PDB file of C-alpha atoms in Angstrom:
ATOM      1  CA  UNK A 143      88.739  53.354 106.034  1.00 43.00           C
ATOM      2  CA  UNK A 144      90.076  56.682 107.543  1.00 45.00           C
ATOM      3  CA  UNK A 145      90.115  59.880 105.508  1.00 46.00           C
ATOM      4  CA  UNK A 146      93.030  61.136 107.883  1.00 49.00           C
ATOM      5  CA  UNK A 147      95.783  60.157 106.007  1.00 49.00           C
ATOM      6  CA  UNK A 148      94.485  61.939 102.955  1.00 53.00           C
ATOM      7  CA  UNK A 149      93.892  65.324 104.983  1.00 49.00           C
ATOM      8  CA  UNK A 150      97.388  64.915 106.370  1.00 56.00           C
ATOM      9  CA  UNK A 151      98.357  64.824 102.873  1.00 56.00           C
ATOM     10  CA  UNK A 152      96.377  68.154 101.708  1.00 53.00           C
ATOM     11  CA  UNK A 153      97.725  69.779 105.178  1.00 53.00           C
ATOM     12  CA  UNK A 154     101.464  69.362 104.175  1.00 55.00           C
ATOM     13  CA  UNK A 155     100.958  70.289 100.633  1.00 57.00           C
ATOM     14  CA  UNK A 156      98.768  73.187 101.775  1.00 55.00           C
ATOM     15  CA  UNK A 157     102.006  74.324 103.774  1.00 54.00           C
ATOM     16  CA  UNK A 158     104.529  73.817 100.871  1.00 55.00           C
ATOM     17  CA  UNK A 159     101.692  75.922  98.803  1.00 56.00           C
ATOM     18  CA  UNK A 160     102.689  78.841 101.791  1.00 55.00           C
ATOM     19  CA  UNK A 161     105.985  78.303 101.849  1.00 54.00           C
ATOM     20  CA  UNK A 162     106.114  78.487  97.891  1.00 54.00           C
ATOM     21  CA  UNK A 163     104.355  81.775  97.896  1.00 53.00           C
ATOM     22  CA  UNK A 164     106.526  83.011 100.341  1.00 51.00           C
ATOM     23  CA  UNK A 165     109.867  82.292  98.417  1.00 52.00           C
ATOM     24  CA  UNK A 166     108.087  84.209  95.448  1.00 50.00           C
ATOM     25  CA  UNK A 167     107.234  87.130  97.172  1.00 48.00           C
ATOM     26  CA  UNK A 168     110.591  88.120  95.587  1.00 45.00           C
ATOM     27  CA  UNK A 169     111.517  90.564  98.791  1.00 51.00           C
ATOM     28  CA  UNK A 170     115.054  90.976  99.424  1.00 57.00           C
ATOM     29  CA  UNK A 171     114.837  89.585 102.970  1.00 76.00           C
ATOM     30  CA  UNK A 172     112.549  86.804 104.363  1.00 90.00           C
ATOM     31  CA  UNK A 173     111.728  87.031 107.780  1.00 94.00           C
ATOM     32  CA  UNK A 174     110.036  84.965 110.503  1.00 95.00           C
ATOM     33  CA  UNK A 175     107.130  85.381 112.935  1.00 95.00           C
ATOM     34  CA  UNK A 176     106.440  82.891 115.619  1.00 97.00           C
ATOM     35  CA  UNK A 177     103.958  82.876 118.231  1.00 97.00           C
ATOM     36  CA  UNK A 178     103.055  81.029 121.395  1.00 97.00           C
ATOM     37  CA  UNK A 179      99.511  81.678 123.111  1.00 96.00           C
ATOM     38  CA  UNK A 180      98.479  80.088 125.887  1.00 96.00           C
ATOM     39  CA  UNK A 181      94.254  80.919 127.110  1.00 95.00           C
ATOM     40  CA  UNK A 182      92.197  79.783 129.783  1.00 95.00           C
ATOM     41  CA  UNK A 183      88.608  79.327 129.740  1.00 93.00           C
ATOM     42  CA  UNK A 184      86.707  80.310 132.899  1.00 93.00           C
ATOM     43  CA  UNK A 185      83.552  78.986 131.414  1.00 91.00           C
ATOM     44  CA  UNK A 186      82.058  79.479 128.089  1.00 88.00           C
ATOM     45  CA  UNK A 187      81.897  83.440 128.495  1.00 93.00           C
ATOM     46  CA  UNK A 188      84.981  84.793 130.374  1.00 95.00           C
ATOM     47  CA  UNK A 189      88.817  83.492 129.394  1.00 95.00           C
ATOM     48  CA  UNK A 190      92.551  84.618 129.909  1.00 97.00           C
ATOM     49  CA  UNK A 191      95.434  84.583 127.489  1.00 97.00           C
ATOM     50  CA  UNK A 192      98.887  85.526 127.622  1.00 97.00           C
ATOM     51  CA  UNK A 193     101.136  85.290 124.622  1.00 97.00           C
ATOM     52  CA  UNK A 194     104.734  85.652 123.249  1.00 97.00           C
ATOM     53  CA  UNK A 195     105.901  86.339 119.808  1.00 97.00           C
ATOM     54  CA  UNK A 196     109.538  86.868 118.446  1.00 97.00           C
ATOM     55  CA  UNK A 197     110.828  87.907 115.419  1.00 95.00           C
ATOM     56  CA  UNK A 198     112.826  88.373 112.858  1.00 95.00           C
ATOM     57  CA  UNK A 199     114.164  90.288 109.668  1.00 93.00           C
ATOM     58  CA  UNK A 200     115.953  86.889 108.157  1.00 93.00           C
ATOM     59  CA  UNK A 201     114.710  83.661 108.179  1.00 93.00           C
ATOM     60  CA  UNK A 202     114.973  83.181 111.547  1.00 95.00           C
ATOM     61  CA  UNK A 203     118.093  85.794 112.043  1.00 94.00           C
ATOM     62  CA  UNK A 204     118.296  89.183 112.757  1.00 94.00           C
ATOM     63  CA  UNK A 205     115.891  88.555 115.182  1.00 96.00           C
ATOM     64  CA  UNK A 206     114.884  92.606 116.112  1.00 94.00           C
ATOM     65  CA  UNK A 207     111.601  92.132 117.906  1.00 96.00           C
ATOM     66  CA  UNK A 208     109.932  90.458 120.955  1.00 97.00           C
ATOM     67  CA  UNK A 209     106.399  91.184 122.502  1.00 97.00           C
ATOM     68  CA  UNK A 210     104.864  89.638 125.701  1.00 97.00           C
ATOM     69  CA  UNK A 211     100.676  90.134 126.272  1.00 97.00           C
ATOM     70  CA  UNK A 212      98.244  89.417 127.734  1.00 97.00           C
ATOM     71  CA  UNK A 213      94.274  89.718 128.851  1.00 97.00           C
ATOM     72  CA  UNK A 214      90.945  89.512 129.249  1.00 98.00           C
ATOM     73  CA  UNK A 215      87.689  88.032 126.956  1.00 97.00           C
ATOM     74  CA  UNK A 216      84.453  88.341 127.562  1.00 98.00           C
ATOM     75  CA  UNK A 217      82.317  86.614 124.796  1.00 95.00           C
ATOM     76  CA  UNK A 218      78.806  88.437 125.304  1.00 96.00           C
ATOM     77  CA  UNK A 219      77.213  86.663 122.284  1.00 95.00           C
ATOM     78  CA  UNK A 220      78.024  83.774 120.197  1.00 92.00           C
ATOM     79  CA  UNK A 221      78.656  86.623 117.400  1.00 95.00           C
ATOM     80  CA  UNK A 222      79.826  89.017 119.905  1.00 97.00           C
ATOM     81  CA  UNK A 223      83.338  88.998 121.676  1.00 96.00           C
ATOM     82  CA  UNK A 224      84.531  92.240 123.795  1.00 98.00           C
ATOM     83  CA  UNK A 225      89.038  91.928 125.153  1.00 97.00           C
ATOM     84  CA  UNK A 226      91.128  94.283 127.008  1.00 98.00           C
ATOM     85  CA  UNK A 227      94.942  93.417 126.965  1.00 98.00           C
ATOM     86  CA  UNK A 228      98.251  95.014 127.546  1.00 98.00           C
ATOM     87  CA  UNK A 229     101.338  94.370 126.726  1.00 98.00           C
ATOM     88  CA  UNK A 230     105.307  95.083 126.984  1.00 98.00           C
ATOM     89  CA  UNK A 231     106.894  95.749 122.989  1.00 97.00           C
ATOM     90  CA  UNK A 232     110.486  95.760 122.392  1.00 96.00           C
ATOM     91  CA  UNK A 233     112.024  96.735 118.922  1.00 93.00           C
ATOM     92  CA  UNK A 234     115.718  97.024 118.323  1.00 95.00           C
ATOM     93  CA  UNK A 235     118.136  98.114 115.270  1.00 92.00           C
ATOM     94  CA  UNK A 236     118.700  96.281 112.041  1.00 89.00           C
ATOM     95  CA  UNK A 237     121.809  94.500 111.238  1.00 89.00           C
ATOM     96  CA  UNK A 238     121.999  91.666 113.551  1.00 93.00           C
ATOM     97  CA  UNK A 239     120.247  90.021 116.535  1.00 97.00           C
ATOM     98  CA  UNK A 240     118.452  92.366 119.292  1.00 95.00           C
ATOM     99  CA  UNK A 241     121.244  95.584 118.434  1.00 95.00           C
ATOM    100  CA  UNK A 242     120.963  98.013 120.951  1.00 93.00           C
ATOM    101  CA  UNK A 243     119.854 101.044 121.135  1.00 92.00           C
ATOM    102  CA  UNK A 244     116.396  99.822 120.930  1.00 92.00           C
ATOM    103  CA  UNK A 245     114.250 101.486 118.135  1.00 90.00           C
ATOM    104  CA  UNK A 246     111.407 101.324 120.281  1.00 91.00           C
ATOM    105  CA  UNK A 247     110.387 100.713 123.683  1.00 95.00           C
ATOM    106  CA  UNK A 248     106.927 100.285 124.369  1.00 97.00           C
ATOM    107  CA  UNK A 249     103.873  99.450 126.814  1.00 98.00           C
ATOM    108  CA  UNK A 250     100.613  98.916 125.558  1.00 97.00           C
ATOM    109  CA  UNK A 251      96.844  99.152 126.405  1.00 98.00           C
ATOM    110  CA  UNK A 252      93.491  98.147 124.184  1.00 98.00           C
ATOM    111  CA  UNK A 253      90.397  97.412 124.058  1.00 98.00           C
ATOM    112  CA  UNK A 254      88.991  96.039 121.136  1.00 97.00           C
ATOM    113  CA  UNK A 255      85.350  94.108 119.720  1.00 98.00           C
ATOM    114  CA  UNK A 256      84.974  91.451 117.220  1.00 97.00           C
ATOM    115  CA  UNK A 257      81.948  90.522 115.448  1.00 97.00           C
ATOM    116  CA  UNK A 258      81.713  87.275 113.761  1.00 96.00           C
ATOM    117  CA  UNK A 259      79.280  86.165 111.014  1.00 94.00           C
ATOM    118  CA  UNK A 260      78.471  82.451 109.760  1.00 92.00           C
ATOM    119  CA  UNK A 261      77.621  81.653 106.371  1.00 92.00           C
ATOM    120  CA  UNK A 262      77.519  78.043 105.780  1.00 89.00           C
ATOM    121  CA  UNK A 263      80.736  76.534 106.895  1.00 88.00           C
ATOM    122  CA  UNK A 264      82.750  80.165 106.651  1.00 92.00           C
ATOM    123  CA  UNK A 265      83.172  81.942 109.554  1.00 93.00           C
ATOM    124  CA  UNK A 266      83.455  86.106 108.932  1.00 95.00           C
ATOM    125  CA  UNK A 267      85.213  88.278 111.620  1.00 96.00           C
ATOM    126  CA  UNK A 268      85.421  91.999 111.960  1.00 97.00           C
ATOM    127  CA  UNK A 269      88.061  93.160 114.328  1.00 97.00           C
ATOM    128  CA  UNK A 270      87.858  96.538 115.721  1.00 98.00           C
ATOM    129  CA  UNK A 271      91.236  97.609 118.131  1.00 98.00           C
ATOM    130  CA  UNK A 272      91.912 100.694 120.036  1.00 98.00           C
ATOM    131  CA  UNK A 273      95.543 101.174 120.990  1.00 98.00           C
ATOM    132  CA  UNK A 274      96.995 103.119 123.915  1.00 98.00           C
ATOM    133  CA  UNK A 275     100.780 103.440 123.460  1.00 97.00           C
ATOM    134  CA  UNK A 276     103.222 104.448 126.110  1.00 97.00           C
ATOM    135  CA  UNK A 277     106.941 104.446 124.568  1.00 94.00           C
ATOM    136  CA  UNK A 278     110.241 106.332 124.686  1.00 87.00           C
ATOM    137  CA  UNK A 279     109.357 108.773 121.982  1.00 84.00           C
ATOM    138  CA  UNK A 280     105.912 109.826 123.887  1.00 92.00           C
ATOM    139  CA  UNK A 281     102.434 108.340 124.135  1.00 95.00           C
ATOM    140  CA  UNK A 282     100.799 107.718 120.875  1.00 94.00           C
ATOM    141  CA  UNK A 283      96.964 106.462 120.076  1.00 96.00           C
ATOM    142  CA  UNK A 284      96.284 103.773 116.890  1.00 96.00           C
ATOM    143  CA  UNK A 285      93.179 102.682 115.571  1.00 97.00           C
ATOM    144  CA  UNK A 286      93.215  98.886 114.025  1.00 97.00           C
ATOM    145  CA  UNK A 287      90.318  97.155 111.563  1.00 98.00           C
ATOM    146  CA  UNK A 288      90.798  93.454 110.485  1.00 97.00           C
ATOM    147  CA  UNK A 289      88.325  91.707 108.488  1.00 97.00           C
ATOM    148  CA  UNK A 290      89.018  88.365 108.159  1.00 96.00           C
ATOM    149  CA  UNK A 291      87.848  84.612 106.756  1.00 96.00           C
ATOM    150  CA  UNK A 292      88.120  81.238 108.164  1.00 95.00           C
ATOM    151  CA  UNK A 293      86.809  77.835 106.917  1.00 94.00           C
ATOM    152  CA  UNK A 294      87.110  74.570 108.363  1.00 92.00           C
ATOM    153  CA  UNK A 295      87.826  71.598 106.564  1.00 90.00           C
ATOM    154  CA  UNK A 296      88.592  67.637 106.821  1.00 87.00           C
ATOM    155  CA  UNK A 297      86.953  64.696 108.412  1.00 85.00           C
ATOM    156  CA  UNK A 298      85.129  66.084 111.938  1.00 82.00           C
ATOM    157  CA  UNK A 299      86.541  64.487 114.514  1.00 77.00           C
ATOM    158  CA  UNK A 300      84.867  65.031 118.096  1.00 74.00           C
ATOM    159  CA  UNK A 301      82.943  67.399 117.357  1.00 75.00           C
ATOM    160  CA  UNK A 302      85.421  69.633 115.629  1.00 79.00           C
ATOM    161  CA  UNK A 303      87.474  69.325 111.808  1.00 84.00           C
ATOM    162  CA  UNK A 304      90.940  69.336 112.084  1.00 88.00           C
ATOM    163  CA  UNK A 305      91.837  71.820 109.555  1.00 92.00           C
ATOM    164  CA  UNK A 306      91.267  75.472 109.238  1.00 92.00           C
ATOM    165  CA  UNK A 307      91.894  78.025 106.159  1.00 95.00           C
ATOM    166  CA  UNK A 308      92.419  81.418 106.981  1.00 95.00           C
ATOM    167  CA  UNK A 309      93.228  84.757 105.183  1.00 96.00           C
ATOM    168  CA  UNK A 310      92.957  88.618 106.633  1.00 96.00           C
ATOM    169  CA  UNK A 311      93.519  91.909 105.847  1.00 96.00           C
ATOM    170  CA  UNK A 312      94.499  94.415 108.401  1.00 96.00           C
ATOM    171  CA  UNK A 313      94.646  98.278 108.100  1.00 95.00           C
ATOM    172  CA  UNK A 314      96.083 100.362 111.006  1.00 95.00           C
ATOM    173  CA  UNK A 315      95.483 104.487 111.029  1.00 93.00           C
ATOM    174  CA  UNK A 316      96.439 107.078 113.709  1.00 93.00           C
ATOM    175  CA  UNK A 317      95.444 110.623 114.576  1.00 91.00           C
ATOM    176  CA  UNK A 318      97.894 112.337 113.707  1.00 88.00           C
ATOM    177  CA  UNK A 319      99.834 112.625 110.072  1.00 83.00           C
ATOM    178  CA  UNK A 320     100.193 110.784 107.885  1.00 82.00           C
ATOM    179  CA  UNK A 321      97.535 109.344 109.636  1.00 89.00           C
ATOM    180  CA  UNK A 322      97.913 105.696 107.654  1.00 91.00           C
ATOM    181  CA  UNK A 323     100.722 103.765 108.936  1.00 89.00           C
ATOM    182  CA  UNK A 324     100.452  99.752 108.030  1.00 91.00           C
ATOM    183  CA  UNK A 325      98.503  97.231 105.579  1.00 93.00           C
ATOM    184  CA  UNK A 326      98.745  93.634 106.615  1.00 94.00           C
ATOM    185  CA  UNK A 327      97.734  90.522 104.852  1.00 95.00           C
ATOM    186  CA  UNK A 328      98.123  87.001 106.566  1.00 96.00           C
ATOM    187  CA  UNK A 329      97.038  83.345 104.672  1.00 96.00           C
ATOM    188  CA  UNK A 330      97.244  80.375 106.917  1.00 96.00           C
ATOM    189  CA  UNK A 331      96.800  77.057 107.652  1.00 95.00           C
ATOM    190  CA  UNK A 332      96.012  75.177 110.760  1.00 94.00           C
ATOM    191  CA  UNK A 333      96.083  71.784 111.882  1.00 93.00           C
ATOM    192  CA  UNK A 334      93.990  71.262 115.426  1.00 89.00           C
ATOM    193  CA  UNK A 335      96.863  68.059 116.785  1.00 88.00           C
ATOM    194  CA  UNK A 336      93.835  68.324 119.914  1.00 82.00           C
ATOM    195  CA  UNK A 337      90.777  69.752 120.888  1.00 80.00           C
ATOM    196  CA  UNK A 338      92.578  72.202 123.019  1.00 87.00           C
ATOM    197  CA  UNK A 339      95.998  72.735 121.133  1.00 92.00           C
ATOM    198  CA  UNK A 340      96.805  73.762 117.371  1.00 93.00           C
ATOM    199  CA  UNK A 341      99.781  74.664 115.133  1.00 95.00           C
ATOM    200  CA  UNK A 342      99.398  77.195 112.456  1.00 95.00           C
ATOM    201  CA  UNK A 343     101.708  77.997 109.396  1.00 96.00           C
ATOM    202  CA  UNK A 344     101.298  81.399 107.545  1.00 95.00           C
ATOM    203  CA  UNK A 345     102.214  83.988 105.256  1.00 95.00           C
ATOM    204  CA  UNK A 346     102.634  87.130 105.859  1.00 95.00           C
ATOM    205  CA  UNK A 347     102.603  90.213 103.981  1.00 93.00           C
ATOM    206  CA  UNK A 348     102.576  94.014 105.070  1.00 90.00           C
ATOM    207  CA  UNK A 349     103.369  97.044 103.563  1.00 87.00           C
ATOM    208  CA  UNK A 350     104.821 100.219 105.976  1.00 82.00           C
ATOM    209  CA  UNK A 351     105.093 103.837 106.266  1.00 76.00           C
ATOM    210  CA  UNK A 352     108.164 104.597 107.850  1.00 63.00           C
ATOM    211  CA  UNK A 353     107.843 103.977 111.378  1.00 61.00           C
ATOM    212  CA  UNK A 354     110.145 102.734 114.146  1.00 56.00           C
ATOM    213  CA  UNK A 355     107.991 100.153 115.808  1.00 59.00           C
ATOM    214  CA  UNK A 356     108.259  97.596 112.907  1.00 64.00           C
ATOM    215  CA  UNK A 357     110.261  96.487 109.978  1.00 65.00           C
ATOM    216  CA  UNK A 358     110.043  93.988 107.077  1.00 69.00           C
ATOM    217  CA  UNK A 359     107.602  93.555 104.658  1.00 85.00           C
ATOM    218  CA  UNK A 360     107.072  88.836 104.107  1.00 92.00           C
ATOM    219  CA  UNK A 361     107.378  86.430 107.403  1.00 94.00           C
ATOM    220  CA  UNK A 362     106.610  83.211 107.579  1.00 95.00           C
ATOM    221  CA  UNK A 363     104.335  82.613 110.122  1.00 95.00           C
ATOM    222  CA  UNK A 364     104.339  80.192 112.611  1.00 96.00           C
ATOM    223  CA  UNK A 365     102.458  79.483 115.524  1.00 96.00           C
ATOM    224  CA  UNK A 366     100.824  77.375 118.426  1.00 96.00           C
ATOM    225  CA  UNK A 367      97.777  77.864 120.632  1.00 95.00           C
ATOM    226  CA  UNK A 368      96.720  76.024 123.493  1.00 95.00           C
ATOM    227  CA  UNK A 369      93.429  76.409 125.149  1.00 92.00           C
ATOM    228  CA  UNK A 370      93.072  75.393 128.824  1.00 91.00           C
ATOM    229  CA  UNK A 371      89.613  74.525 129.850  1.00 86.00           C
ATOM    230  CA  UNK A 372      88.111  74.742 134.089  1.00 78.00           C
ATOM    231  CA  UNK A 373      88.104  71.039 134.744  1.00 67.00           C
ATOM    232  CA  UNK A 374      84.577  71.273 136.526  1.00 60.00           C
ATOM    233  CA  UNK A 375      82.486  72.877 133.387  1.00 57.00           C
ATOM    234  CA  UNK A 376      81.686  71.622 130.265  1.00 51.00           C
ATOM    235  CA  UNK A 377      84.560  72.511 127.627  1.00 51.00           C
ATOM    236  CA  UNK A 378      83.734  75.442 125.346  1.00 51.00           C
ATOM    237  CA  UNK A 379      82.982  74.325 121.455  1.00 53.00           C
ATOM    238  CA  UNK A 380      86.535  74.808 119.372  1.00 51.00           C
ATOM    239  CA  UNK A 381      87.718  78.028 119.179  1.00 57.00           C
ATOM    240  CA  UNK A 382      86.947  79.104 115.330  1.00 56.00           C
ATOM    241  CA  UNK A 383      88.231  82.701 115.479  1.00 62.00           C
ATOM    242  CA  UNK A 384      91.184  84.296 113.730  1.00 68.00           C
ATOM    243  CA  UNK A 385      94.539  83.711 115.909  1.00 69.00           C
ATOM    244  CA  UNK A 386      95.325  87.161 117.796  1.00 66.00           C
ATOM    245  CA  UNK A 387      98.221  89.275 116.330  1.00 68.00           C
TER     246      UNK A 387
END
């Protein structure tokens, strides 16, 4: 007999485990973060991805941010994967949906390495980010580090197990004072619906120093990834890494 229907049942209760955590984060406003990335695989070294995220202060109200990105990967070892992307960032005022004037207007460059260890069925990643920032109030530089843990779970289907645990811890720094500027923490879980397409549902936490380019301290996290293969190679094993943010 299938185990599916049992997995299915520890997916939706792992997302009501979220979703309670969320609740009682006890933060005076509960916003939302949701994601949609779309990459293409050239072959098993070189892919493309663009993505969009909105969000917002309230549960999905006061939306005050949008981003659209995109770039390039180049996976030079299993272990090893190199990107450059760039994006467009727009942050506007609190108090309602997009309020004008904008709190920040923004064009971005970086380049950035991960490194990725196996032990047994958990998958460690170290993210290292450089960030060029062009925006309204002048150009600014930030330096991001993410170390991260995934595990895969449920009954492998095609090569690949549906289900995917995740939690990571993000710090971002400048170079100027006061030189720290964000601490994010993200717990998620993921259901693969296809070898090339999964939803994930998260929780996210992140404490600021006063800065214009983001506000709000718990989301809830949602979002969906689709990977496009070449037709005429051999599709790339599932993508195991932690979701881009």
């Amino acid at each position: 007999m299938s185990q599916r229907p049992t997995f299915n049942k520890l997916f939706v209760t792992s997302i009501f485990l979220i979703i309670h955590i969320f609740t009682a984060a006890q933060s005076p406003e509960l916003g939302s973060w949701t994601a949609l990335n779309l990459k293409y695989s050239f072959n098993e070294k070189w892919s493309a991805f663009g993505e969009i995220q909105l969000r917002s202060l309230k549960f999905y109200n006061h939306f005050h941010y949008h981003e659209f990105k995109g770039g390039l990967n180049y996976r030079m070892h299993p272990n090893v994967k190199l990107t450059v992307g760039a994006g467009h960032y727009d942050t506007y005022k609190e108090g309602g949906n997009f309020v004008l004037p904008k709190n920040n207007n923004e064009f971005r460059m970086w380049p950035q390495v991960v490194l990725l260890q196996n032990v047994g069925s958990l998958k460690f990643e170290q993210r290292y980010r450089t960030e060029m920032r062009f925006s309204d109030n002048g150009y600014r530089n930030r330096f991001r580090y993410r170390l991260g843990l995934t595990l895969p779970f449920g009954t492998a289907q095609n090569g690949y197990k549906p289900f995917l645990v995740s939690v990571s811890e993000e710090i971002f720094f400048t170079d100027k004072e006061p030189y720290f500027e964000r601490n994010r923490v993200i717990l998620t879980v993921g259901y693969k619906i296809h070898k090339s397409t999964s939803i994930q549902v998260g929780y996210l936490h992140q404490f600021d120093y006063k800065i214009n380019d983001e506000s709000g301290r718990d989301f809830l996290q949602l979002g969906i990834f689709i990977d496009i293969f070449k037709s005429r190679i051999a599709e790339p094993s599932p993508d195991l890494d932690l979701k881009d943010n």
